[in-house]
CSV table of C-alpha atoms in Angstrom, one decimal:
chain,number,residue,atom,x,y,z
R,433,MET,CA,-5.4,-19.3,19.1
R,434,THR,CA,-8.5,-20.0,17.0
R,435,GLU,CA,-9.5,-16.5,16.2
R,436,SER,CA,-9.4,-15.4,12.5
R,437,SER,CA,-9.3,-11.8,11.2
R,438,VAL,CA,-9.5,-11.1,7.5
R,439,PHE,CA,-8.4,-7.8,5.8
R,440,ALA,CA,-9.3,-6.9,2.3
R,441,ALA,CA,-6.7,-6.0,-0.3
R,442,PRO,CA,-8.4,-3.3,-2.3
R,443,TRP,CA,-6.9,-2.0,-5.6
R,444,ASP,CA,-6.0,1.6,-6.0
R,445,GLN,CA,-6.7,3.5,-9.3
R,446,LYS,CA,-3.2,2.9,-10.6
R,447,ILE,CA,-3.4,-0.9,-10.2
R,448,THR,CA,-6.9,-0.9,-11.7
R,449,ILE,CA,-5.8,1.1,-14.8
R,450,ILE,CA,-2.6,-1.0,-15.3
R,451,THR,CA,-4.5,-4.3,-14.9
R,452,VAL,CA,-7.3,-3.3,-17.3
R,453,LEU,CA,-5.1,-1.9,-20.0
R,454,VAL,CA,-2.4,-4.7,-19.9
R,455,SER,CA,-5.1,-7.4,-19.8
R,456,LEU,CA,-6.9,-5.9,-22.8
R,457,LEU,CA,-3.6,-5.6,-24.7
R,458,ILE,CA,-2.6,-9.2,-24.0
R,459,LEU,CA,-6.1,-10.6,-24.9
R,460,THR,CA,-6.5,-8.4,-28.0
R,461,SER,CA,-3.0,-9.1,-29.3
R,462,SER,CA,-3.4,-12.9,-28.7
R,463,ALA,CA,-6.7,-12.9,-30.6
R,464,ILE,CA,-5.1,-11.0,-33.5
R,465,VAL,CA,-2.2,-13.6,-33.5
R,466,VAL,CA,-4.7,-16.5,-33.6
R,467,TRP,CA,-6.6,-14.8,-36.4
R,468,MET,CA,-3.3,-14.2,-38.4
R,469,VAL,CA,-2.1,-17.8,-37.8
R,470,LEU,CA,-5.4,-19.2,-39.0
R,471,TYR,CA,-6.0,-16.9,-42.0
R,472,GLY,CA,-2.9,-14.7,-42.8
R,473,VAL,CA,0.5,-16.3,-42.3
R,474,ARG,CA,1.6,-19.2,-44.5
R,475,SER,CA,5.0,-19.9,-43.0
R,476,ALA,CA,4.8,-22.7,-40.4
R,477,ALA,CA,7.9,-21.4,-38.6
R,478,ILE,CA,6.4,-17.9,-38.3
R,479,ARG,CA,3.0,-19.3,-37.2
R,480,ALA,CA,4.8,-21.4,-34.5
R,481,LEU,CA,6.8,-18.3,-33.3
R,482,MET,CA,3.6,-16.2,-33.2
R,483,LEU,CA,1.7,-18.8,-31.2
R,484,PHE,CA,4.6,-19.3,-28.8
R,485,GLY,CA,4.6,-15.5,-28.1
R,486,ALA,CA,0.9,-15.4,-27.6
R,487,THR,CA,1.0,-18.4,-25.3
R,488,VAL,CA,3.8,-16.8,-23.2
R,489,ALA,CA,1.8,-13.6,-22.8
R,490,LEU,CA,-1.4,-15.5,-21.9
R,491,ALA,CA,0.6,-17.6,-19.4
R,492,ALA,CA,2.0,-14.5,-17.8
R,493,LEU,CA,-1.5,-13.0,-17.5
R,494,ALA,CA,-2.8,-16.3,-15.9
R,495,GLY,CA,0.1,-16.4,-13.5
R,496,ALA,CA,-0.6,-12.8,-12.4
R,497,VAL,CA,-4.3,-13.6,-11.8
R,498,LEU,CA,-3.4,-16.7,-9.8
R,499,LEU,CA,-0.6,-15.3,-7.7
R,500,ALA,CA,-2.0,-11.8,-6.9
R,501,PRO,CA,-2.8,-11.1,-3.3
R,502,ARG,CA,-6.6,-11.2,-2.7
R,503,ARG,CA,-6.8,-10.6,1.1
R,504,TYR,CA,-4.7,-11.0,4.3
R,505,ALA,CA,-5.8,-13.1,7.2
R,506,ILE,CA,-4.6,-13.8,10.7
R,507,LYS,CA,-5.5,-17.4,11.3
R,508,ASP,CA,-4.5,-19.6,14.3
R,509,ASP,CA,-0.8,-19.2,14.4
R,510,ARG,CA,0.0,-17.5,11.2
R,511,VAL,CA,-0.5,-14.5,8.9
R,512,VAL,CA,-1.8,-15.7,5.5
R,513,ILE,CA,-1.5,-13.8,2.3
R,514,GLU,CA,-4.4,-15.4,0.4
R,515,ARG,CA,-4.1,-15.9,-3.3
R,516,ALA,CA,-5.9,-18.1,-5.8
R,517,VAL,CA,-3.0,-20.6,-5.6
R,518,CYS,CA,0.0,-20.9,-3.3
R,519,PRO,CA,-1.0,-18.8,-0.3
R,520,VAL,CA,1.9,-17.3,1.6
R,521,GLU,CA,2.0,-18.2,5.3
R,522,ILE,CA,4.1,-16.3,7.9
R,523,PRO,CA,4.2,-18.1,11.3
R,524,ILE,CA,3.2,-15.7,14.0
R,525,ALA,CA,6.1,-17.0,16.2
R,526,SER,CA,8.6,-15.9,13.5
R,527,ILE,CA,7.4,-12.3,13.4
R,528,ARG,CA,9.8,-9.9,15.2
R,529,ALA,CA,8.0,-6.7,14.4
R,530,VAL,CA,5.0,-5.3,12.4
R,531,GLU,CA,4.9,-1.6,11.7
R,532,PRO,CA,3.6,1.0,9.2
R,533,LEU,CA,6.0,1.7,6.3
R,534,SER,CA,6.2,5.0,4.5
R,535,PRO,CA,6.0,4.8,0.7
R,536,GLY,CA,9.4,6.6,0.5
R,537,SER,CA,10.9,3.5,2.2
R,538,LEU,CA,10.3,1.6,-1.1
R,539,SER,CA,12.1,4.2,-3.3
R,540,GLY,CA,14.9,2.7,-5.4
R,541,SER,CA,13.4,-0.8,-5.2
R,542,LEU,CA,14.3,-3.3,-7.9
R,543,ARG,CA,11.9,-6.0,-8.8
R,544,VAL,CA,13.8,-9.2,-8.8
R,545,LEU,CA,11.0,-11.5,-9.8
R,546,GLY,CA,7.3,-10.6,-9.8
R,547,SER,CA,4.6,-8.2,-10.9
R,548,GLY,CA,5.1,-4.5,-11.1
R,549,GLY,CA,1.5,-3.5,-11.3
R,550,LEU,CA,-0.5,-6.2,-13.1
R,551,PHE,CA,-3.1,-7.3,-10.5
R,552,GLY,CA,-0.8,-5.7,-7.9
R,553,TYR,CA,2.8,-5.5,-6.8
R,554,PHE,CA,4.0,-8.9,-5.7
R,555,GLY,CA,7.0,-11.0,-5.7
R,556,ARG,CA,10.6,-10.5,-4.7
R,557,PHE,CA,12.0,-7.0,-4.5
R,558,ARG,CA,15.2,-5.4,-3.2
R,559,ASN,CA,16.3,-1.9,-2.1
R,560,GLN,CA,19.0,-0.3,0.0
R,561,ALA,CA,16.8,0.5,3.0
R,562,LEU,CA,15.0,-2.9,3.4
R,563,GLY,CA,17.4,-5.2,1.6
R,564,ASP,CA,15.6,-8.2,0.1
R,565,TYR,CA,11.9,-8.3,0.8
R,566,ARG,CA,8.7,-9.9,-0.5
R,567,MET,CA,5.9,-7.5,-1.5
R,568,TYR,CA,2.2,-8.4,-1.7
R,569,ALA,CA,0.6,-5.0,-2.3
R,570,THR,CA,-2.5,-3.8,-4.2
R,571,ARG,CA,-2.1,-0.1,-3.8
R,572,GLY,CA,0.6,2.6,-3.4
R,573,ASP,CA,-0.2,3.6,0.3
R,574,GLY,CA,-1.0,2.0,3.6
R,575,TYR,CA,2.1,-0.2,3.5
R,576,VAL,CA,2.8,-2.5,6.5
R,577,LEU,CA,6.2,-4.0,7.1
R,578,VAL,CA,6.2,-7.5,8.6
R,579,ARG,CA,9.7,-8.4,9.9
R,580,ALA,CA,10.0,-12.2,10.3
R,581,ASP,CA,12.5,-14.7,8.9
R,582,ARG,CA,12.0,-12.5,5.7
R,583,SER,CA,10.7,-9.0,5.4
R,584,TYR,CA,7.2,-8.6,3.9
R,585,VAL,CA,5.5,-5.5,2.6
R,586,LEU,CA,1.7,-5.7,2.6
R,587,THR,CA,-1.2,-3.3,2.0
R,588,PRO,CA,-4.2,-4.5,4.0
R,589,GLU,CA,-7.3,-2.4,4.2
R,590,ALA,CA,-7.2,-0.6,7.6
R,591,PRO,CA,-3.4,-1.0,8.2
R,592,ASP,CA,-3.6,0.1,11.8
R,593,ARG,CA,-6.2,-2.5,12.7
R,594,PHE,CA,-4.1,-5.1,10.9
R,595,ILE,CA,-1.0,-4.2,12.9
R,596,GLU,CA,-3.1,-4.4,16.1
R,597,ALA,CA,-4.5,-7.8,15.2
R,598,VAL,CA,-1.0,-9.2,14.4
R,599,ASN,CA,0.4,-7.8,17.7
R,600,ARG,CA,-2.5,-9.3,19.6
R,601,ALA,CA,-1.8,-12.7,18.0
R,602,ARG,CA,1.9,-12.3,18.8
R,603,ARG,CA,1.5,-11.7,22.5
R,604,PRO,CA,1.4,-15.4,23.5
R,605,HIS,CA,4.5,-15.9,21.5
R,606,ALA,CA,6.3,-12.9,23.0
R,607,GLY,CA,5.9,-13.9,26.6
R,608,GLY,CA,2.7,-11.9,27.0
R,609,GLY,CA,4.4,-8.5,27.1
R,610,ALA,CA,3.1,-5.4,25.3
R,611,LEU,CA,4.6,-4.8,21.9
């Protein structure tokens, strides 16, 4: 299969507000720390500690920018969660099911490692209904569950069209039967 379908990953209002506010907070506080280190704090140990804290905060912000889902694509023999670095690839042959997922299915989820709103919800999560899963979401609705070797929760624009496109790509791998 050489067909390629691309689906946007639009942000909802909540993600936009969280991202803008947290980014401004990190950037502003880091600038204040640098100013204090240059002009206000005399102790070398305190300056080093302050710079370390600012560096960690800026690294977290950069990590979120680089690892956030940007769009979803169905390319050749895989579903790709496109990010600035380290795209996530799910082989079509490994997909057992793709289906809409109600937001209530995510209730009680614990974030194991990842972002809980800064540039999206992405990383490793766990809850009683789904078990361990990877989420690459940019809004609080339109969830799609992809069951493969792992479970993935995505939020492509036009979830129904995304599900149809994945199922179309799966047909050759599923013996040509309807899914």
